[in-house]
Amino acid sequence: MRDTINTARTVETVIKIAWKLFKQAGWAPFTVVVLHRIVLVSGLRKYSVCDWILHFSGGLTIAYFLFHLIPYLEPRIGKLSRTARLILTYTSACSIAAFWELAEFVASFSRGTVLQLSISETMVDLANGVFGAAIMISGLILFRADGKREPDRS
């Protein structure tokens, strides 16, 4: 009985934290995924600028989300310096961009769809995701979460 109560409390705590994180930063990548679906369904995919914007925005928003996620993981992974947090955010966002492209390939191959037009289009998508993540990291380096400019250490 005690295990059931502890499990229920744990689930309740996880849901509260997940909702708080979604309101704080999860809305951003969620919005990009919804827009990605709208573009696919509406036929706007044929315009390459939509694809470019979506992959750039994906990298940008997933980096934003990951940066806000890391403090919730610190009880398990340990306290990170700001530099380590930024490096972990960037490398994780780049990994997610690569896995996104892999998922597009698998979906195209298994469903017979045309999500990936060519290898060069795939590489441009990947580069846009990485570039979006780099822009977010640059912004996070220049500005604190409270909007104040980082002090110049030189």
Short mmCIF file of C-alpha atoms in Angstrom, two decimals:
data_model
loop_
_atom_site.label_atom_id
_atom_site.label_comp_id
_atom_site.label_asym_id
_atom_site.label_seq_id
_atom_site.Cartn_x
_atom_site.Cartn_y
_atom_site.Cartn_z
CA MET A 1 0.00 0.00 0.00
CA ARG A 2 2.79 2.41 0.91
CA ASP A 3 4.50 1.73 -2.46
CA THR A 4 1.27 2.60 -4.27
CA ILE A 5 0.98 5.90 -2.39
CA ASN A 6 4.65 6.74 -3.09
CA THR A 7 4.20 5.88 -6.77
CA ALA A 8 1.10 8.10 -6.98
CA ARG A 9 2.99 10.98 -5.35
CA THR A 10 5.90 10.48 -7.72
CA VAL A 11 3.61 10.50 -10.77
CA GLU A 12 1.84 13.60 -9.45
CA THR A 13 5.19 15.34 -8.92
CA VAL A 14 6.41 14.40 -12.40
CA ILE A 15 3.20 15.73 -13.96
CA LYS A 16 3.51 19.01 -12.04
CA ILE A 17 7.14 19.44 -13.12
CA ALA A 18 6.34 18.52 -16.73
CA TRP A 19 3.52 21.05 -16.87
CA LYS A 20 5.70 23.75 -15.30
CA LEU A 21 8.46 23.00 -17.82
CA PHE A 22 5.97 23.02 -20.71
CA LYS A 23 4.68 26.45 -19.67
CA GLN A 24 8.23 27.72 -19.20
CA ALA A 25 9.86 26.42 -22.40
CA GLY A 26 8.12 23.34 -23.84
CA TRP A 27 5.58 25.40 -25.72
CA ALA A 28 8.29 26.56 -28.15
CA PRO A 29 9.32 23.22 -29.73
CA PHE A 30 5.70 22.02 -29.48
CA THR A 31 4.64 25.00 -31.61
CA VAL A 32 7.29 24.20 -34.22
CA VAL A 33 6.15 20.56 -34.43
CA VAL A 34 2.53 21.71 -34.89
CA LEU A 35 3.61 24.18 -37.60
CA HIS A 36 5.65 21.44 -39.27
CA ARG A 37 2.53 19.26 -39.43
CA ILE A 38 0.44 22.14 -40.81
CA VAL A 39 3.03 22.78 -43.53
CA LEU A 40 3.03 19.07 -44.49
CA VAL A 41 -0.76 18.77 -44.59
CA SER A 42 -1.37 22.08 -46.38
CA GLY A 43 1.12 21.46 -49.18
CA LEU A 44 3.34 24.40 -48.26
CA ARG A 45 6.29 21.97 -48.14
CA LYS A 46 6.94 22.69 -51.80
CA TYR A 47 8.19 26.14 -50.82
CA SER A 48 11.74 25.60 -49.62
CA VAL A 49 11.66 28.70 -47.41
CA CYS A 50 9.03 27.00 -45.20
CA ASP A 51 11.31 24.00 -44.74
CA TRP A 52 14.28 26.25 -43.98
CA ILE A 53 12.33 28.26 -41.41
CA LEU A 54 10.94 25.14 -39.71
CA HIS A 55 14.32 23.43 -39.33
CA PHE A 56 16.00 26.64 -38.16
CA SER A 57 13.15 27.24 -35.69
CA GLY A 58 13.36 23.63 -34.56
CA GLY A 59 17.03 24.01 -33.62
CA LEU A 60 16.35 27.36 -31.99
CA THR A 61 13.42 26.17 -29.88
CA ILE A 62 14.81 22.78 -28.88
CA ALA A 63 17.95 24.52 -27.57
CA TYR A 64 15.70 26.92 -25.63
CA PHE A 65 13.78 23.98 -24.17
CA LEU A 66 16.89 21.97 -23.28
CA PHE A 67 18.51 24.95 -21.57
CA HIS A 68 15.46 25.19 -19.30
CA LEU A 69 15.23 21.40 -18.84
CA ILE A 70 18.76 20.92 -17.50
CA PRO A 71 18.14 22.49 -14.05
CA TYR A 72 15.40 19.90 -13.48
CA LEU A 73 17.95 17.15 -14.20
CA GLU A 74 20.64 18.52 -11.89
CA PRO A 75 19.52 16.46 -8.86
CA ARG A 76 20.45 13.40 -10.94
CA ILE A 77 23.40 14.68 -13.01
CA GLY A 78 24.89 17.16 -10.56
CA LYS A 79 25.18 20.93 -10.60
CA LEU A 80 26.59 22.24 -13.88
CA SER A 81 28.45 25.44 -14.51
CA ARG A 82 26.83 27.84 -16.97
CA THR A 83 29.44 26.89 -19.59
CA ALA A 84 28.79 23.16 -19.13
CA ARG A 85 25.04 23.79 -19.32
CA LEU A 86 25.45 25.70 -22.59
CA ILE A 87 27.70 22.97 -24.06
CA LEU A 88 25.26 20.24 -23.02
CA THR A 89 22.37 22.25 -24.48
CA TYR A 90 24.11 22.76 -27.82
CA THR A 91 25.35 19.19 -28.25
CA SER A 92 21.97 17.80 -27.26
CA ALA A 93 20.14 20.12 -29.68
CA CYS A 94 22.49 19.07 -32.50
CA SER A 95 21.89 15.41 -31.66
CA ILE A 96 18.14 15.96 -31.75
CA ALA A 97 18.45 17.65 -35.17
CA ALA A 98 20.35 14.60 -36.46
CA PHE A 99 17.76 12.19 -35.03
CA TRP A 100 14.97 14.31 -36.55
CA GLU A 101 16.51 13.87 -39.99
CA LEU A 102 16.94 10.15 -39.33
CA ALA A 103 13.25 9.96 -38.36
CA GLU A 104 12.31 11.74 -41.60
CA PHE A 105 14.37 9.20 -43.54
CA VAL A 106 12.75 6.23 -41.77
CA ALA A 107 9.27 7.72 -42.29
CA SER A 108 9.99 8.35 -45.98
CA PHE A 109 11.39 4.86 -46.47
CA SER A 110 8.77 2.93 -44.50
CA ARG A 111 5.70 4.87 -45.64
CA GLY A 112 6.77 5.63 -49.18
CA THR A 113 6.42 9.37 -48.60
CA VAL A 114 8.72 12.10 -49.83
CA LEU A 115 9.83 13.94 -46.71
CA GLN A 116 13.43 14.04 -47.92
CA LEU A 117 13.92 15.16 -51.49
CA SER A 118 17.67 14.52 -51.69
CA ILE A 119 20.78 14.09 -49.57
CA SER A 120 21.68 17.75 -50.12
CA GLU A 121 18.22 18.83 -48.92
CA THR A 122 18.71 16.66 -45.83
CA MET A 123 22.10 18.25 -45.14
CA VAL A 124 20.62 21.75 -45.51
CA ASP A 125 17.86 20.78 -43.05
CA LEU A 126 20.45 19.50 -40.60
CA ALA A 127 22.60 22.61 -41.02
CA ASN A 128 19.57 24.83 -40.39
CA GLY A 129 18.79 22.97 -37.16
CA VAL A 130 22.40 23.27 -36.00
CA PHE A 131 22.48 26.95 -36.98
CA GLY A 132 19.23 27.62 -35.08
CA ALA A 133 20.71 25.97 -31.99
CA ALA A 134 23.90 28.04 -32.36
CA ILE A 135 21.88 31.26 -32.56
CA MET A 136 19.99 30.34 -29.37
CA ILE A 137 23.25 29.51 -27.58
CA SER A 138 24.69 32.85 -28.72
CA GLY A 139 21.65 34.63 -27.32
CA LEU A 140 21.92 32.72 -24.06
CA ILE A 141 25.58 33.68 -23.79
CA LEU A 142 24.84 37.36 -24.41
CA PHE A 143 21.75 37.64 -22.25
CA ARG A 144 20.71 36.18 -18.94
CA ALA A 145 17.31 34.53 -18.54
CA ASP A 146 16.13 37.70 -16.74
CA GLY A 147 16.95 39.77 -19.83
CA LYS A 148 20.03 41.45 -18.40
CA ARG A 149 23.16 41.57 -20.50
CA GLU A 150 25.98 39.30 -19.30
CA PRO A 151 28.76 41.33 -17.67
CA ASP A 152 31.89 41.76 -19.73
CA ARG A 153 34.64 39.75 -18.03
CA SER A 154 37.55 41.35 -19.88
#
